[in-house]
Amino acid sequence: MEKTIGYAAPPQADRAYPHGTRHTPDMIADLSGRAYEYRRQVLRMVYARKSGHIGGAFSIAEILTALYFHHLRVDPGNPLWPDRDRLVFSKGHACAMLYTVLAHRGFFPVEELATFRCLNSRLQGHPEPAKTPGVEVAAGPLGHGVAIGAGMALGARLAGSRRNVYVILGDGELDAGLIWEGLLVAAKFGLSHLKIIIDYNGVQQTGPTSLVMPTEPIADKLAAFNWHVTEIHGHNMAEILDALDLVDEIHGRPAAIVARTTKGKGVSFMENAHEWHGAIPNDDQYRQAVEELREGARQWQA
Ligand SMILES: Cc1ncc(C[n+]2csc(CCOP(=O)(O)OP(=O)(O)O)c2C)c(N)n1
């Protein structure tokens, strides 16, 4: 028998809106403001540990917030519920944001975020499903997400389950050849359970994607691979929520959301700067970043 999905939030969790809730202005403002609070949490974690990846964590904040607090059918009280939707976080280096969102959704205590990247912590520098509740796949070596997601989507089909598989990729990650094999396989099998979201911030570890390995026009390439493609502004909560609803209605082939984002979003000196892929703020930079992110959250308060 199908289990009722547990939207009753665990005591510590932030409010989740049930899948299908209307996209009201209040809800959009609430989730948008939270994305800034979650960025501040990530900043605290990386600053405290002097280790981690801020730029790519900040670019995915709104998308992960939309997924975990509105779209995904998951149950923090029963993380291995067989029919849950799966989130494959392929750009694993940016997991500080994944951990933050999972903790605030109720998968594990928010206090545990303070153990990020500590020896023997459940929150390692790259995600590990055996350790961390809510993490579905191990990631770190880039390029595996689409192939893993295709396998999971085939599995859902064979099991007769309506669960969906969402894969989050970085644009630099598209340099990996295995991604393109996964795209071919998913199209071949018409995997409509599979939805990929490309966090296209245009900047990777050592410079702009357009210089390291140009991938544009990405939408045309995906369409030529027989994927349904939607392009959105990846920090606009309303556009994200609409796109997630839209891709769920695509049948007969897999669907991609190309989200145009900004690496380091929300902190002026981090935005679009590849140095902030993995740099650690000094004390002054930390204070300025905290203030800018507070201001970012404030703009969404009534
Ligand atoms: C197979 C593999 N090659 C290289 C790396 C090193 N690496 C870590 S992050 C990164 C850049 C990723 O860029 P992108 O996917 O755009 O990530 P984002 O900007 O979203 O952080 C690279 C090359 C890796 N983790 N795995």
Short mmCIF file of C-alpha atoms and ligand atoms in Angstrom, two decimals:
data_model
loop_
_atom_site.label_atom_id
_atom_site.label_comp_id
_atom_site.label_asym_id
_atom_site.label_seq_id
_atom_site.Cartn_x
_atom_site.Cartn_y
_atom_site.Cartn_z
CA MET A 1 0.00 0.00 0.00
CA GLU A 2 1.30 3.46 -0.85
CA LYS A 3 2.41 5.38 2.18
CA THR A 4 0.99 8.84 2.85
CA ILE A 5 3.71 11.36 2.24
CA GLY A 6 4.85 13.02 5.45
CA TYR A 7 4.49 16.73 4.98
CA ALA A 8 3.91 17.03 8.71
CA ALA A 9 7.22 18.70 9.42
CA PRO A 10 9.54 17.20 12.02
CA PRO A 11 9.83 19.64 14.97
CA GLN A 12 12.95 21.39 13.75
CA ALA A 13 12.12 21.53 10.06
CA ASP A 14 11.23 24.58 8.00
CA ARG A 15 7.78 24.63 6.44
CA ALA A 16 7.34 22.50 3.30
CA TYR A 17 4.51 23.24 0.90
CA PRO A 18 2.83 20.08 -0.36
CA HIS A 19 3.50 19.12 -3.96
CA GLY A 20 0.91 20.86 -6.11
CA THR A 21 0.34 23.86 -3.79
CA ARG A 22 -0.59 26.93 -5.83
CA HIS A 23 2.33 29.27 -6.50
CA THR A 24 1.13 32.28 -4.53
CA PRO A 25 3.20 35.47 -4.19
CA ASP A 26 3.54 34.81 -0.45
CA MET A 27 4.90 31.34 -0.99
CA ILE A 28 7.30 32.56 -3.67
CA ALA A 29 8.59 35.32 -1.38
CA ASP A 30 8.93 32.88 1.52
CA LEU A 31 10.96 30.37 -0.50
CA SER A 32 13.05 33.08 -2.19
CA GLY A 33 13.97 34.61 1.17
CA ARG A 34 14.87 31.22 2.54
CA ALA A 35 17.31 30.60 -0.31
CA TYR A 36 19.32 33.56 1.03
CA GLU A 37 19.16 32.22 4.60
CA TYR A 38 20.44 28.89 3.34
CA ARG A 39 23.30 30.67 1.56
CA ARG A 40 24.23 32.29 4.88
CA GLN A 41 24.25 28.85 6.51
CA VAL A 42 26.58 27.50 3.79
CA LEU A 43 28.86 30.48 4.22
CA ARG A 44 29.06 29.80 7.98
CA MET A 45 29.93 26.15 7.37
CA VAL A 46 32.68 26.82 4.84
CA TYR A 47 34.12 29.72 6.84
CA ALA A 48 34.20 27.65 10.03
CA ARG A 49 35.88 24.66 8.38
CA LYS A 50 38.07 26.75 6.02
CA SER A 51 37.12 24.27 3.34
CA GLY A 52 34.31 23.79 0.83
CA HIS A 53 32.75 25.19 -2.34
CA ILE A 54 30.71 28.38 -2.09
CA GLY A 55 30.26 29.51 -5.71
CA GLY A 56 28.38 26.49 -7.05
CA ALA A 57 26.45 26.10 -3.78
CA PHE A 58 25.10 29.63 -4.06
CA SER A 59 24.03 29.22 -7.71
CA ILE A 60 21.79 26.24 -6.85
CA ALA A 61 20.10 27.71 -3.76
CA GLU A 62 16.69 28.61 -5.22
CA ILE A 63 16.46 25.40 -7.25
CA LEU A 64 17.17 23.11 -4.28
CA THR A 65 14.78 25.15 -2.12
CA ALA A 66 12.02 24.82 -4.72
CA LEU A 67 12.61 21.08 -5.06
CA TYR A 68 12.76 20.14 -1.38
CA PHE A 69 10.16 22.56 -0.03
CA HIS A 70 7.58 22.28 -2.78
CA HIS A 71 8.15 19.83 -5.58
CA LEU A 72 9.78 16.57 -4.49
CA ARG A 73 7.63 13.82 -3.03
CA VAL A 74 9.92 12.83 -0.18
CA ASP A 75 9.41 12.03 3.48
CA PRO A 76 12.16 13.02 5.93
CA GLY A 77 10.63 10.66 8.49
CA ASN A 78 10.99 7.77 6.05
CA PRO A 79 13.96 8.67 3.84
CA LEU A 80 14.02 5.29 2.10
CA TRP A 81 10.30 5.21 1.23
CA PRO A 82 10.46 3.19 -2.04
CA ASP A 83 8.23 5.48 -4.12
CA ARG A 84 9.93 8.73 -3.14
CA ASP A 85 11.21 10.95 -5.91
CA ARG A 86 14.98 10.71 -6.33
CA LEU A 87 17.33 13.68 -6.43
CA VAL A 88 20.71 12.89 -7.95
CA PHE A 89 23.05 15.69 -6.94
CA SER A 90 25.69 15.12 -9.59
CA LYS A 91 27.72 18.29 -8.93
CA GLY A 92 28.67 16.80 -5.57
CA HIS A 93 31.32 19.39 -4.64
CA ALA A 94 28.49 21.90 -3.97
CA CYS A 95 26.95 19.63 -1.31
CA ALA A 96 27.07 22.23 1.47
CA MET A 97 23.83 23.57 -0.01
CA LEU A 98 22.32 20.09 -0.35
CA TYR A 99 23.13 19.32 3.32
CA THR A 100 21.69 22.66 4.42
CA VAL A 101 18.43 22.11 2.58
CA LEU A 102 18.15 18.48 3.76
CA ALA A 103 18.72 19.52 7.37
CA HIS A 104 16.14 22.31 7.19
CA ARG A 105 13.70 19.90 5.54
CA GLY A 106 14.08 17.61 8.55
CA PHE A 107 16.29 14.77 7.30
CA PHE A 108 18.77 15.32 10.15
CA PRO A 109 19.31 17.94 12.87
CA VAL A 110 20.24 21.43 11.73
CA GLU A 111 22.92 21.48 14.49
CA GLU A 112 24.71 18.69 12.64
CA LEU A 113 25.60 21.17 9.87
CA ALA A 114 28.33 22.39 12.25
CA THR A 115 30.13 19.07 11.65
CA PHE A 116 30.47 19.72 7.89
CA ARG A 117 33.76 18.26 6.61
CA CYS A 118 34.83 17.09 10.09
CA LEU A 119 36.51 13.71 10.55
CA ASN A 120 33.86 11.00 11.04
CA SER A 121 31.01 13.42 10.39
CA ARG A 122 28.01 12.28 8.34
CA LEU A 123 28.49 15.43 6.26
CA GLN A 124 31.60 14.75 4.23
CA GLY A 125 33.11 17.05 1.61
CA HIS A 126 31.31 15.10 -1.10
CA PRO A 127 27.96 13.34 -0.62
CA GLU A 128 27.73 9.72 0.49
CA PRO A 129 24.32 7.98 0.65
CA ALA A 130 25.47 5.36 3.15
CA LYS A 131 26.24 8.13 5.64
CA THR A 132 23.73 10.91 5.10
CA PRO A 133 19.93 10.62 5.26
CA GLY A 134 18.35 12.09 2.13
CA VAL A 135 21.45 11.74 -0.06
CA GLU A 136 20.62 9.38 -2.92
CA VAL A 137 23.95 8.86 -4.69
CA ALA A 138 27.64 9.36 -4.12
CA ALA A 139 29.10 12.19 -6.18
CA GLY A 140 32.37 14.01 -6.48
CA PRO A 141 33.86 12.63 -9.66
CA LEU A 142 31.77 14.69 -12.08
CA GLY A 143 29.81 13.33 -15.02
CA HIS A 144 27.93 10.36 -13.61
CA GLY A 145 24.53 11.87 -12.80
CA VAL A 146 22.67 11.44 -16.09
CA ALA A 147 23.72 7.79 -16.51
CA ILE A 148 22.80 7.00 -12.89
CA GLY A 149 19.51 8.88 -13.26
CA ALA A 150 18.71 6.99 -16.47
CA GLY A 151 19.21 3.71 -14.63
CA MET A 152 16.99 4.88 -11.78
CA ALA A 153 14.29 6.00 -14.22
CA LEU A 154 14.40 2.64 -15.98
CA GLY A 155 14.10 1.02 -12.57
CA ALA A 156 11.03 3.14 -11.77
CA ARG A 157 9.46 2.08 -15.05
CA LEU A 158 10.14 -1.61 -14.41
CA ALA A 159 8.72 -1.28 -10.90
CA GLY A 160 5.59 0.42 -12.24
CA SER A 161 6.28 3.36 -9.91
CA ARG A 162 5.28 6.96 -10.62
CA ARG A 163 8.39 8.29 -8.87
CA ASN A 164 10.48 10.79 -10.80
CA VAL A 165 14.23 11.17 -10.93
CA TYR A 166 15.71 14.68 -10.94
CA VAL A 167 19.40 15.14 -11.74
CA ILE A 168 21.27 18.35 -10.94
CA LEU A 169 24.32 19.04 -13.08
CA GLY A 170 26.80 21.86 -13.38
CA ASP A 171 27.56 23.39 -16.78
CA GLY A 172 31.26 22.64 -16.37
CA GLU A 173 30.27 19.07 -15.64
CA LEU A 174 28.97 18.81 -19.20
CA ASP A 175 32.63 18.51 -20.27
CA ALA A 176 32.48 14.88 -19.16
CA GLY A 177 31.79 12.54 -22.06
CA LEU A 178 29.70 10.16 -19.97
CA ILE A 179 27.02 12.86 -19.65
CA TRP A 180 26.39 12.67 -23.38
CA GLU A 181 26.15 8.89 -23.37
CA GLY A 182 23.56 9.17 -20.61
CA LEU A 183 21.61 11.71 -22.66
CA LEU A 184 21.57 9.31 -25.62
CA VAL A 185 20.42 6.36 -23.51
CA ALA A 186 17.64 8.33 -21.82
CA ALA A 187 16.30 9.50 -25.18
CA LYS A 188 16.57 6.02 -26.68
CA PHE A 189 14.37 4.59 -23.93
CA GLY A 190 12.02 7.59 -23.84
CA LEU A 191 12.61 8.04 -20.12
CA SER A 192 9.95 10.55 -19.19
CA HIS A 193 10.55 9.81 -15.48
CA LEU A 194 13.93 11.50 -15.89
CA LYS A 195 14.30 15.29 -15.52
CA ILE A 196 17.68 16.99 -15.56
CA ILE A 197 18.36 20.49 -14.29
CA ILE A 198 21.53 22.15 -15.51
CA ASP A 199 22.80 24.84 -13.14
CA TYR A 200 24.22 26.85 -16.02
CA ASN A 201 26.21 29.50 -14.17
CA GLY A 202 28.73 29.81 -17.01
CA VAL A 203 31.77 29.53 -14.73
CA GLN A 204 33.67 26.45 -13.68
CA GLN A 205 36.74 25.73 -11.55
CA THR A 206 39.38 27.53 -13.58
CA GLY A 207 37.46 30.01 -15.71
CA PRO A 208 34.41 30.65 -17.87
CA THR A 209 32.83 27.60 -19.46
CA SER A 210 32.87 29.40 -22.81
CA LEU A 211 36.69 29.29 -22.70
CA VAL A 212 37.35 25.97 -20.92
CA MET A 213 34.99 23.95 -23.11
CA PRO A 214 32.19 25.75 -24.97
CA THR A 215 28.86 23.92 -24.69
CA GLU A 216 26.51 26.47 -26.26
CA PRO A 217 24.02 26.38 -27.79
CA ILE A 218 23.14 23.91 -25.04
CA ALA A 219 19.38 24.00 -25.61
CA ASP A 220 19.82 23.14 -29.31
CA LYS A 221 22.20 20.30 -28.45
CA LEU A 222 19.76 18.77 -25.97
CA ALA A 223 16.86 19.15 -28.41
CA ALA A 224 18.95 17.44 -31.10
CA PHE A 225 19.40 14.56 -28.65
CA ASN A 226 15.57 14.34 -28.57
CA TRP A 227 15.12 15.87 -25.12
CA HIS A 228 12.36 18.29 -24.24
CA VAL A 229 14.10 21.54 -23.23
CA THR A 230 12.97 24.49 -21.10
CA GLU A 231 15.17 27.50 -20.35
CA ILE A 232 14.60 29.57 -17.23
CA HIS A 233 16.12 32.20 -14.98
CA GLY A 234 17.48 29.91 -12.27
CA HIS A 235 17.11 32.37 -9.38
CA ASN A 236 13.51 33.25 -10.16
CA MET A 237 11.40 31.10 -7.84
CA ALA A 238 8.21 31.46 -9.86
CA GLU A 239 9.96 30.37 -13.06
CA ILE A 240 11.59 27.42 -11.30
CA LEU A 241 8.31 26.18 -9.83
CA ASP A 242 6.50 26.58 -13.15
CA ALA A 243 9.25 24.73 -15.01
CA LEU A 244 9.19 21.85 -12.52
CA ASP A 245 5.44 21.51 -13.01
CA LEU A 246 5.86 21.70 -16.78
CA VAL A 247 8.49 18.97 -17.06
CA ASP A 248 6.32 16.62 -15.04
CA GLU A 249 3.77 16.86 -17.84
CA ILE A 250 6.22 15.80 -20.55
CA HIS A 251 5.59 12.24 -21.63
CA GLY A 252 7.43 9.95 -24.01
CA ARG A 253 10.85 11.56 -23.67
CA PRO A 254 13.15 12.93 -20.99
CA ALA A 255 13.08 16.61 -20.08
CA ALA A 256 15.79 19.15 -19.34
CA ILE A 257 15.64 22.48 -17.57
CA VAL A 258 18.50 24.79 -18.48
CA ALA A 259 18.65 27.18 -15.53
CA ARG A 260 20.59 30.38 -16.17
CA THR A 261 22.25 31.14 -12.86
CA THR A 262 25.07 33.18 -11.35
CA LYS A 263 28.00 31.50 -9.66
CA GLY A 264 28.42 33.00 -6.17
CA LYS A 265 24.92 34.52 -6.39
CA GLY A 266 24.10 36.98 -3.62
CA VAL A 267 27.58 38.24 -2.71
CA SER A 268 28.86 41.00 -4.98
CA PHE A 269 32.55 40.07 -4.94
CA MET A 270 31.87 36.36 -5.41
CA GLU A 271 29.49 36.62 -8.35
CA ASN A 272 30.83 35.26 -11.67
CA ALA A 273 34.36 34.94 -10.25
CA HIS A 274 35.86 31.50 -10.77
CA GLU A 275 38.22 32.11 -7.82
CA TRP A 276 35.19 31.66 -5.55
CA HIS A 277 34.64 28.13 -6.83
CA GLY A 278 36.57 26.91 -3.80
CA ALA A 279 38.07 29.96 -2.08
CA ILE A 280 37.60 30.64 1.64
CA PRO A 281 36.61 34.13 2.80
CA ASN A 282 38.86 36.01 5.23
CA ASP A 283 37.27 37.72 8.25
CA ASP A 284 36.41 40.96 6.43
CA GLN A 285 35.05 39.13 3.40
CA TYR A 286 32.98 36.92 5.70
CA ARG A 287 31.41 39.90 7.45
CA GLN A 288 30.60 41.63 4.16
CA ALA A 289 29.13 38.45 2.68
CA VAL A 290 26.92 37.89 5.75
CA GLU A 291 25.62 41.44 5.46
CA GLU A 292 24.87 41.15 1.73
CA LEU A 293 23.06 37.85 2.20
CA ARG A 294 21.03 39.32 5.09
CA GLU A 295 20.05 42.12 2.73
CA GLY A 296 19.16 39.57 0.05
CA ALA A 297 16.80 37.81 2.46
CA ARG A 298 15.34 41.13 3.67
CA GLN A 299 14.19 42.08 0.17
CA TRP A 300 11.70 39.19 0.33
CA GLN A 301 10.23 40.09 3.68
CA ALA A 302 6.84 41.77 3.66
C1 LIG B 1 35.76 13.87 -13.27
C2 LIG B 1 36.16 15.10 -12.54
N1 LIG B 1 37.05 15.96 -13.11
C3 LIG B 1 37.43 17.08 -12.46
C4 LIG B 1 36.92 17.37 -11.22
C5 LIG B 1 37.37 18.61 -10.48
N2 LIG B 1 36.31 19.60 -10.42
C6 LIG B 1 35.57 19.79 -9.30
S1 LIG B 1 34.41 20.96 -9.50
C7 LIG B 1 34.90 21.27 -11.08
C8 LIG B 1 34.22 22.32 -11.93
C9 LIG B 1 32.77 22.04 -12.09
O1 LIG B 1 32.14 23.09 -12.74
P1 LIG B 1 30.57 23.15 -12.75
O2 LIG B 1 30.03 21.84 -13.12
O3 LIG B 1 30.18 24.30 -13.61
O4 LIG B 1 30.24 23.40 -11.22
P2 LIG B 1 29.66 24.69 -10.49
O5 LIG B 1 30.12 25.90 -11.23
O6 LIG B 1 28.18 24.58 -10.56
O7 LIG B 1 30.20 24.60 -9.10
C10 LIG B 1 35.95 20.46 -11.45
C11 LIG B 1 36.60 20.48 -12.78
C12 LIG B 1 35.99 16.44 -10.66
N3 LIG B 1 35.44 16.66 -9.47
N4 LIG B 1 35.62 15.35 -11.34
#
